[in-house]
Tab-separated table of N, CA and C in Angstrom:
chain	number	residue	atom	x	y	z
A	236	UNK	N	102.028	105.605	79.891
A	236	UNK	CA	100.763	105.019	79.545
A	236	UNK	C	100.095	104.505	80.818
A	237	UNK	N	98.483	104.584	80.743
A	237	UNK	CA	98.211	104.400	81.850
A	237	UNK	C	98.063	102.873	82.070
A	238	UNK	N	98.290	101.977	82.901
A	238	UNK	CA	98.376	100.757	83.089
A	238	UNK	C	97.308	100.241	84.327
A	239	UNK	N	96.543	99.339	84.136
A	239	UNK	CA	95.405	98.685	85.213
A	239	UNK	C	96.326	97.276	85.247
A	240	UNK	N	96.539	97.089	86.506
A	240	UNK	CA	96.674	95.767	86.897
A	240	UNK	C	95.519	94.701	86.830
A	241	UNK	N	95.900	93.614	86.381
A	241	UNK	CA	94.976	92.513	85.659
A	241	UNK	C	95.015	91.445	86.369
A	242	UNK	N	93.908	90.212	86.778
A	242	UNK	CA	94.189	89.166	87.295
A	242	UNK	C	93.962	88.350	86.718
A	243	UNK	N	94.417	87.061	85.983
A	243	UNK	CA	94.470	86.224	84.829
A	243	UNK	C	94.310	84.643	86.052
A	244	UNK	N	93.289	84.300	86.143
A	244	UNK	CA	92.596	82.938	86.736
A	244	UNK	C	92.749	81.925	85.528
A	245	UNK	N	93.016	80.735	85.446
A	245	UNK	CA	93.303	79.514	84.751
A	245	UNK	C	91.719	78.931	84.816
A	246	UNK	N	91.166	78.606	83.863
A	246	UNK	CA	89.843	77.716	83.733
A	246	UNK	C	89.918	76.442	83.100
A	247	UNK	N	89.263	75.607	83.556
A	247	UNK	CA	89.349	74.299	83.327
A	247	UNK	C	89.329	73.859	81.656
A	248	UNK	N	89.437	74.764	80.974
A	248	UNK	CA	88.739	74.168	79.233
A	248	UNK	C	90.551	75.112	78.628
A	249	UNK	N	91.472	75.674	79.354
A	249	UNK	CA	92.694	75.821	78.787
A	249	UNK	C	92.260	77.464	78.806
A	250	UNK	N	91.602	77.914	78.798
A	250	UNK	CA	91.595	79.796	79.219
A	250	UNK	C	91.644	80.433	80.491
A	251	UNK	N	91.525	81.617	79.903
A	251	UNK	CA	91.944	82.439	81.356
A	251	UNK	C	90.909	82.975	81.962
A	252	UNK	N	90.628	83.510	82.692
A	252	UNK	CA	89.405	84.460	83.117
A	252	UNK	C	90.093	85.625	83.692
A	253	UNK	N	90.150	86.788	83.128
A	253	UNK	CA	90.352	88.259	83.489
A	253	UNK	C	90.009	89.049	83.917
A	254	UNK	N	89.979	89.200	84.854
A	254	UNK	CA	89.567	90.481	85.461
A	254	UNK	C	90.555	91.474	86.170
A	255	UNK	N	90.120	92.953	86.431
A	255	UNK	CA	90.282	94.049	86.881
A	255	UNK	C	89.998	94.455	88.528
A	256	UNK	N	91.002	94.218	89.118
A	256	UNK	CA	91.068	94.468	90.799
A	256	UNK	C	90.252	95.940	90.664
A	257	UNK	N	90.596	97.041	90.020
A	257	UNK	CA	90.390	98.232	90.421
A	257	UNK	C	88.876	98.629	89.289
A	258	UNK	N	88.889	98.012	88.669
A	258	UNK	CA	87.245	98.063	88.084
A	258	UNK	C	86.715	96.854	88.167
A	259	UNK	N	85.893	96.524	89.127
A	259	UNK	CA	85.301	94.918	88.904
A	259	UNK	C	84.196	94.786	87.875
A	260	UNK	N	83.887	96.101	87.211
A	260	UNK	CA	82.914	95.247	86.045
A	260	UNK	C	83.789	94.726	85.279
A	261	UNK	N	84.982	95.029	84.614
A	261	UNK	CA	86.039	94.174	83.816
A	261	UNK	C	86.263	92.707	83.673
A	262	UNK	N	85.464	91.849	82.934
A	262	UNK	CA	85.554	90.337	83.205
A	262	UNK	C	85.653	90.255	81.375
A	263	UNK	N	86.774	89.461	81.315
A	263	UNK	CA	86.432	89.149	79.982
A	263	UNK	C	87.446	87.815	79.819
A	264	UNK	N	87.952	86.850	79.119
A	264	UNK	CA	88.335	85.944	78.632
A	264	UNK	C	89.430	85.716	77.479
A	265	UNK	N	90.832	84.566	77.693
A	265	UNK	CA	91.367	84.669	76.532
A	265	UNK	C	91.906	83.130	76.525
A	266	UNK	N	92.468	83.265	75.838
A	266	UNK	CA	93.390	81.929	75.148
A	266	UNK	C	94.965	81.925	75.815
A	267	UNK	N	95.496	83.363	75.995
A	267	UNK	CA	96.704	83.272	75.784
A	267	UNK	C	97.512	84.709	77.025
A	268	UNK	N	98.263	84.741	77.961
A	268	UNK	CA	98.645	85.661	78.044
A	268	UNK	C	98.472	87.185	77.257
A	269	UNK	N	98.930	87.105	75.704
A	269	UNK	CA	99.042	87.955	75.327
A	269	UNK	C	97.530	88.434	74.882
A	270	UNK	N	96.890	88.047	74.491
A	270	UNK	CA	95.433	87.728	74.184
A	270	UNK	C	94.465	88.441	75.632
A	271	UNK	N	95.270	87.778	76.578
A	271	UNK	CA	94.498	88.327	77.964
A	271	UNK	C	94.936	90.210	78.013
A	272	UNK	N	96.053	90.403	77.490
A	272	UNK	CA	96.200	91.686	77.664
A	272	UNK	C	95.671	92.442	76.750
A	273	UNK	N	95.473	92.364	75.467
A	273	UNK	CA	94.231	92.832	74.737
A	273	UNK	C	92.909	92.939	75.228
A	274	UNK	N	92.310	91.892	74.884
A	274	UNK	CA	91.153	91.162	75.452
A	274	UNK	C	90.776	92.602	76.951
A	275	UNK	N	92.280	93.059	77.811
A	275	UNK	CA	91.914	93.567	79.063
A	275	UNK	C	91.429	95.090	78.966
A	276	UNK	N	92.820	95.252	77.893
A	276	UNK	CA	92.717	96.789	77.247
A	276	UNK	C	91.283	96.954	76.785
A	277	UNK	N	90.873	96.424	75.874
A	277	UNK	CA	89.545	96.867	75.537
A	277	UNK	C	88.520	96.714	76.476
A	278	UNK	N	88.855	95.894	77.394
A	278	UNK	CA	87.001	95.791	78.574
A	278	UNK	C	87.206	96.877	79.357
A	279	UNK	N	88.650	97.219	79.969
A	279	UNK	CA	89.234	98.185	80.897
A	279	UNK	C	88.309	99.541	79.706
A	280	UNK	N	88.593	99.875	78.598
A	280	UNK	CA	88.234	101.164	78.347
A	280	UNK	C	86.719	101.282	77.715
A	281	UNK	N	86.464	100.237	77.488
A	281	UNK	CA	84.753	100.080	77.701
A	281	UNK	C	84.607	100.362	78.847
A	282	UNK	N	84.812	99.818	79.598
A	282	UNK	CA	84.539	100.247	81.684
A	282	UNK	C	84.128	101.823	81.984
A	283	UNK	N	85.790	102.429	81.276
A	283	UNK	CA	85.825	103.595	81.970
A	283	UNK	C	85.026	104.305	81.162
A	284	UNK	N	84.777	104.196	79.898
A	284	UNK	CA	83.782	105.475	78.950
A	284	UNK	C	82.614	105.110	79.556
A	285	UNK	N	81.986	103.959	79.893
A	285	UNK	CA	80.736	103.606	80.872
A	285	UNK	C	80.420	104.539	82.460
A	286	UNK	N	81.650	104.468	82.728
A	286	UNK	CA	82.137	105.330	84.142
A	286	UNK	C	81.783	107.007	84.120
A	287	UNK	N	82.416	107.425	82.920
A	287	UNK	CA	82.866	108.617	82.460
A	287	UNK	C	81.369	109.098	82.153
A	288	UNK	N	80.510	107.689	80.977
A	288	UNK	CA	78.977	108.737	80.642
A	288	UNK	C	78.162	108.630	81.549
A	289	UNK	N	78.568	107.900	82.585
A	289	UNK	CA	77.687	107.949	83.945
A	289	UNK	C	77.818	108.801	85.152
A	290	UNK	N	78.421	109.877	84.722
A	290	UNK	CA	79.507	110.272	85.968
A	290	UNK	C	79.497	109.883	86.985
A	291	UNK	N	80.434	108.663	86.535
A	291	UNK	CA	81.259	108.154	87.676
A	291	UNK	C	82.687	108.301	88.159
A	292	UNK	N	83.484	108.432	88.970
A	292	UNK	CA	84.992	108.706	89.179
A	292	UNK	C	85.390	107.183	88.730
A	293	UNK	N	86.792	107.639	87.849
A	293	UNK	CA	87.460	106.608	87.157
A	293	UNK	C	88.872	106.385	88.390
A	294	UNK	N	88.885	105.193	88.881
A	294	UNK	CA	89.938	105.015	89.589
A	294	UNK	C	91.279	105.226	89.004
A	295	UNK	N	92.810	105.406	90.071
A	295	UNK	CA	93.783	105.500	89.646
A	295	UNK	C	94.086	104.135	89.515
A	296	UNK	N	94.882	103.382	88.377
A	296	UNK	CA	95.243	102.012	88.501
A	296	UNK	C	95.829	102.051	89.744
A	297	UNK	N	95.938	101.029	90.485
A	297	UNK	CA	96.604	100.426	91.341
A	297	UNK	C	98.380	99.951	91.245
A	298	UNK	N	98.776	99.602	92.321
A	298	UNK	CA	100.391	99.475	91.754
A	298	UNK	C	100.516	97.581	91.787
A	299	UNK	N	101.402	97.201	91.456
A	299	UNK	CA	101.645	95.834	91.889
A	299	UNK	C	100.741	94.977	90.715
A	300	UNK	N	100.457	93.302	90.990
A	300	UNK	CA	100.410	92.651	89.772
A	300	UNK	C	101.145	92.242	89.059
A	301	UNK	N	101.138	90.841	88.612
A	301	UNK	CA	102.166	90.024	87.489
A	301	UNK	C	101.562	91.160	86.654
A	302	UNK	N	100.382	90.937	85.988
A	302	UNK	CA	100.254	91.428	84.891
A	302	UNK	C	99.345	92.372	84.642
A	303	UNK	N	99.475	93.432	83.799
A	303	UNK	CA	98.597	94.630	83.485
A	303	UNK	C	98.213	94.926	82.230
A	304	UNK	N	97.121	95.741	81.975
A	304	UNK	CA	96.884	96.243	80.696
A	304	UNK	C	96.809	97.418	80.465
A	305	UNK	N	97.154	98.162	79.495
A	305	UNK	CA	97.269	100.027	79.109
A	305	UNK	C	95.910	100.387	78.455
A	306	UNK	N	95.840	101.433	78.850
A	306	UNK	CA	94.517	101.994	77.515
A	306	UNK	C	95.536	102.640	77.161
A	307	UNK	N	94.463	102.963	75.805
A	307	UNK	CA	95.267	104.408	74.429
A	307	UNK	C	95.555	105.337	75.115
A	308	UNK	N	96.147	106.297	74.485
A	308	UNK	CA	96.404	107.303	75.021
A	308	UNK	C	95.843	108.381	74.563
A	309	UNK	N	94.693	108.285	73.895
A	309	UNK	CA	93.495	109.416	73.438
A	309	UNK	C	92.310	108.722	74.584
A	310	UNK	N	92.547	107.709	75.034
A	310	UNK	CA	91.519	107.205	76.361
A	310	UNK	C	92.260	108.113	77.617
A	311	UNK	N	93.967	107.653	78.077
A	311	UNK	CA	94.213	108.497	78.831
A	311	UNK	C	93.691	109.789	79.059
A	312	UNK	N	93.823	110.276	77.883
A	312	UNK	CA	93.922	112.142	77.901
A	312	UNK	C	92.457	112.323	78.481
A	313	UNK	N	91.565	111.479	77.949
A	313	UNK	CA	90.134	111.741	77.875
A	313	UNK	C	89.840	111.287	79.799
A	314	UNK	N	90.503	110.490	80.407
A	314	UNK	CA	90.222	110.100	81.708
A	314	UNK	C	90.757	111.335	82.158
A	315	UNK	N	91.781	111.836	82.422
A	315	UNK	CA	92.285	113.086	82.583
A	315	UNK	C	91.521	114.044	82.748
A	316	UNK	N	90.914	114.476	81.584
A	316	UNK	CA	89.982	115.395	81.170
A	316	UNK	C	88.670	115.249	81.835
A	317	UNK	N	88.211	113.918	82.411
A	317	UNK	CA	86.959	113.862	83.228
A	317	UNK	C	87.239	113.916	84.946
A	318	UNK	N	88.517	113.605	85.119
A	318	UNK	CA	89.040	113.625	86.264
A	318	UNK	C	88.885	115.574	86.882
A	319	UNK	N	89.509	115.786	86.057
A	319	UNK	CA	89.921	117.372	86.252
A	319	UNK	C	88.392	117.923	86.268
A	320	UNK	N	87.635	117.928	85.224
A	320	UNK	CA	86.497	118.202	85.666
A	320	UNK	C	85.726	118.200	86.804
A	321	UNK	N	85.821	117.009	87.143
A	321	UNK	CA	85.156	116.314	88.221
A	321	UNK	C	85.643	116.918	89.945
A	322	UNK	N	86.909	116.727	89.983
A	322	UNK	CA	87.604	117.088	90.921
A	322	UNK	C	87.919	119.142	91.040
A	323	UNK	N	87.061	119.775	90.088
A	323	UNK	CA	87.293	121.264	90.102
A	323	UNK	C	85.691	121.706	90.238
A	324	UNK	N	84.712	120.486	89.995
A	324	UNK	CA	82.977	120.887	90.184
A	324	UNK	C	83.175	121.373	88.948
A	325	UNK	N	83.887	121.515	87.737
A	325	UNK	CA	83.318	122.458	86.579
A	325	UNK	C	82.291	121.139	86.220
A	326	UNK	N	81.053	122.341	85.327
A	326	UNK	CA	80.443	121.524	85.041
A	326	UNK	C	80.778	121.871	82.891
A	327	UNK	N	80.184	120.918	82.321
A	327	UNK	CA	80.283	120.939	80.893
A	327	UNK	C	80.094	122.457	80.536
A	328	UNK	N	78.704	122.985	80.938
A	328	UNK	CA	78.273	124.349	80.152
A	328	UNK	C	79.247	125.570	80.546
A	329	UNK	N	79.806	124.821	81.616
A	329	UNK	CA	80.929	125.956	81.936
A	329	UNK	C	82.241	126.056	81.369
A	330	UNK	N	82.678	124.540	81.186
A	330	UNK	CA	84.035	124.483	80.026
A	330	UNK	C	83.708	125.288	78.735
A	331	UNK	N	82.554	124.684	78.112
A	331	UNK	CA	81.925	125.438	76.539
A	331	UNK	C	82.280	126.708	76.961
A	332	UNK	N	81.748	127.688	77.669
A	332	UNK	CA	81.781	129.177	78.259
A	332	UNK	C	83.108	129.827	78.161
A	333	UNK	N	84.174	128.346	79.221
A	333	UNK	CA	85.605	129.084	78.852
A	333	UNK	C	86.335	128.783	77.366
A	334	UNK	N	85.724	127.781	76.627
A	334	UNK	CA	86.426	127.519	75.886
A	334	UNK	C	85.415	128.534	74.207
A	335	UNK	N	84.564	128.251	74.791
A	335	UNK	CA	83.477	129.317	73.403
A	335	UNK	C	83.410	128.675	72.009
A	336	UNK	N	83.257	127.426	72.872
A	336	UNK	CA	82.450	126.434	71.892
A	336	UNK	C	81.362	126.272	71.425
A	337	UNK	N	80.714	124.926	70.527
A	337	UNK	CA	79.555	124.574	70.383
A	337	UNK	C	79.666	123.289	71.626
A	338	UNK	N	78.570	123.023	71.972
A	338	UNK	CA	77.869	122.362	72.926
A	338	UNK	C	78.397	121.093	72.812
A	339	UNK	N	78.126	120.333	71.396
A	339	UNK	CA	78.318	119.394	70.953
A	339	UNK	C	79.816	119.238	70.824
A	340	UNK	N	80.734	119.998	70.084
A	340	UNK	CA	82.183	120.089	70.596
A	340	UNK	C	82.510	119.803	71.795
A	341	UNK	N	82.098	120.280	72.489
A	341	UNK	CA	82.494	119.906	74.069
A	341	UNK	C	81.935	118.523	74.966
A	342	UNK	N	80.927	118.172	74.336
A	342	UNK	CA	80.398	116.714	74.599
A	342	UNK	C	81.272	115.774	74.104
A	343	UNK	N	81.429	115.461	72.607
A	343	UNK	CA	82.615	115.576	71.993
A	343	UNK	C	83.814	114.652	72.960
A	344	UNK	N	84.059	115.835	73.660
A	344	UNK	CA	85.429	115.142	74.573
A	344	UNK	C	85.401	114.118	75.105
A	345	UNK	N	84.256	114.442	76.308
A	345	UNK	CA	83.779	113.476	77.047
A	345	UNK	C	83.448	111.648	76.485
A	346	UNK	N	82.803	111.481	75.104
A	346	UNK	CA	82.521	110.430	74.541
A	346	UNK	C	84.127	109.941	74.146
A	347	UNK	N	84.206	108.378	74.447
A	347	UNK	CA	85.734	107.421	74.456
A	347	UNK	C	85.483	106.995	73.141
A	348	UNK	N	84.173	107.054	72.592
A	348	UNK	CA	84.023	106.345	71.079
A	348	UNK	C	84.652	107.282	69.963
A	349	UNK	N	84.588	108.791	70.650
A	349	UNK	CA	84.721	109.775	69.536
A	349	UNK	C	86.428	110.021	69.428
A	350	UNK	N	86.555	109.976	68.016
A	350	UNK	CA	88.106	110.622	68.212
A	350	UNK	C	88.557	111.586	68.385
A	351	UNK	N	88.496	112.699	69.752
A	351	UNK	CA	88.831	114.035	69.663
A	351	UNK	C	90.449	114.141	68.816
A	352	UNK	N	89.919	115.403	68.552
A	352	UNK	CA	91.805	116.117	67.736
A	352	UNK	C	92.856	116.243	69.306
A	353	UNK	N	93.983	116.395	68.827
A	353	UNK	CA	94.641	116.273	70.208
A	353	UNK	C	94.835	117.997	70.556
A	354	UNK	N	94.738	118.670	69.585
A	354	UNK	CA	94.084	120.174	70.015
A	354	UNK	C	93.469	120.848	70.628
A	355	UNK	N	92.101	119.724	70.605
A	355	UNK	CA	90.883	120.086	71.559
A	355	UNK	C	91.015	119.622	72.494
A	356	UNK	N	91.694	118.757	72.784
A	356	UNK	CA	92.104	118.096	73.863
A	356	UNK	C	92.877	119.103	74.895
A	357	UNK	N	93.668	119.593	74.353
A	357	UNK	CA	94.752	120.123	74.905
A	357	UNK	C	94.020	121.391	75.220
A	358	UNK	N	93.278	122.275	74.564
A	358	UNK	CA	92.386	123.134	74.488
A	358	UNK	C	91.629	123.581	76.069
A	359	UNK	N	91.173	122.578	75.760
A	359	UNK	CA	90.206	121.642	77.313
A	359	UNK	C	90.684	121.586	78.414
A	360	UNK	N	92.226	121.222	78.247
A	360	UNK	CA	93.288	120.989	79.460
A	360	UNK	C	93.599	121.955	80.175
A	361	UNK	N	93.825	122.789	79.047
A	361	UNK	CA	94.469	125.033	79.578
A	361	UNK	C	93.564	125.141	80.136
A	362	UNK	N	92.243	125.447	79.424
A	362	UNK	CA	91.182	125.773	79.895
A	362	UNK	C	90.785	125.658	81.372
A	363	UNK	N	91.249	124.439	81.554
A	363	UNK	CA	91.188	123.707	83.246
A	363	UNK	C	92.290	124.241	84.013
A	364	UNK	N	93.195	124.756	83.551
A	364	UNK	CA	94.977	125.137	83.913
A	364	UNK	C	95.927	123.771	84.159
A	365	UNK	N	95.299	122.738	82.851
A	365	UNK	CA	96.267	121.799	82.761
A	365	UNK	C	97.272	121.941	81.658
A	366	UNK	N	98.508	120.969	81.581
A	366	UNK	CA	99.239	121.258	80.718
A	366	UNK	C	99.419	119.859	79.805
A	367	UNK	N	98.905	119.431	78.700
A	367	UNK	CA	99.822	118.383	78.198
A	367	UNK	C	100.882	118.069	77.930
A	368	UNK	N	101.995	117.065	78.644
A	368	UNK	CA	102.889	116.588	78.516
A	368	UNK	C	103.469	115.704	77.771
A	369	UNK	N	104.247	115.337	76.706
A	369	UNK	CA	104.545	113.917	76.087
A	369	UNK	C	105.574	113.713	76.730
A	370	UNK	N	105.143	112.273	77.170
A	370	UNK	CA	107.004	111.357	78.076
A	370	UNK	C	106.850	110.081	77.001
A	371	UNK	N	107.753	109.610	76.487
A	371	UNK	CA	108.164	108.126	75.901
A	371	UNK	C	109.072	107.500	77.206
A	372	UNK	N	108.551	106.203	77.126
A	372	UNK	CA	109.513	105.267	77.640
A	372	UNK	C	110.077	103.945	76.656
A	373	UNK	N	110.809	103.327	76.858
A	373	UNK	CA	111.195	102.309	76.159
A	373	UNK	C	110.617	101.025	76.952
A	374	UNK	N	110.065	100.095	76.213
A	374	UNK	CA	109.070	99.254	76.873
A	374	UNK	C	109.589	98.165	76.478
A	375	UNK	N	111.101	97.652	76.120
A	375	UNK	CA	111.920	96.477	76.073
A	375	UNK	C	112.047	95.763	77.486
């Protein structure tokens, strides 16, 4: 899972203030450790679908940090998927082309709000000459 290192600041009223070393629009607020890592997950992947419909390059998290937060892993796939793009010059009308889609299917991907199938996903990936992988770890 992909993990962003988080910086959790103490504020005078008993909260935290959160933010993201490697995305500085990421500022958001919690109550609680665990709260801060929620709270991070969701600003972190608001960030990057902001990034993504702007084409912008989505950074690699960084290493190091007490503490971090994960996006989903239909966000992963989807950073992936804009990365590879990005870094090969394909442009959209050209994925549709290899893949012999509708337009909108292939926009589709790109949007973090939409729930692609993990088909099309994967679809998208070949297409690029990527491969999807599943790894589990145990997170005890």
């Amino acid at each position: 899972m992909l993990r962003y290192p988080i910086e959790l600041t103490k504020d005078d009223n008993d909260t935290f203030l959160v933010t993201c070393p490697d995305l500085p629009e990421v500022t958001t607020f919690a109550e609680s450790f665990d709260e801060a890592e929620t709270r991070a997950s969701a600003a972190i992947e608001e960030a990057v679908a902001a990034r993504a419909a702007g084409g912008v390059d989505i950074p690699e998290p960084s290493r190091g940090g007490e503490h971090s937060a994960a996006v989903g892993t239909q966000t992963e796939l989807k950073i992936v998927l804009h990365r590879r793009l990005r870094m090969d010059g394909i442009t959209r009308a050209e994925l549709q082309r290899r893949l012999g889609w509708q337009r909108e299917s292939v926009d589709r991907l790109f949007r973090f709000d939409h729930a692609s199938r993990l088909d099309q996903i994967d679809a998208a990936l070949k297409a690029m000459g990527e491969e999807v992988r599943i790894v589990t770890e145990s997170v005890k």
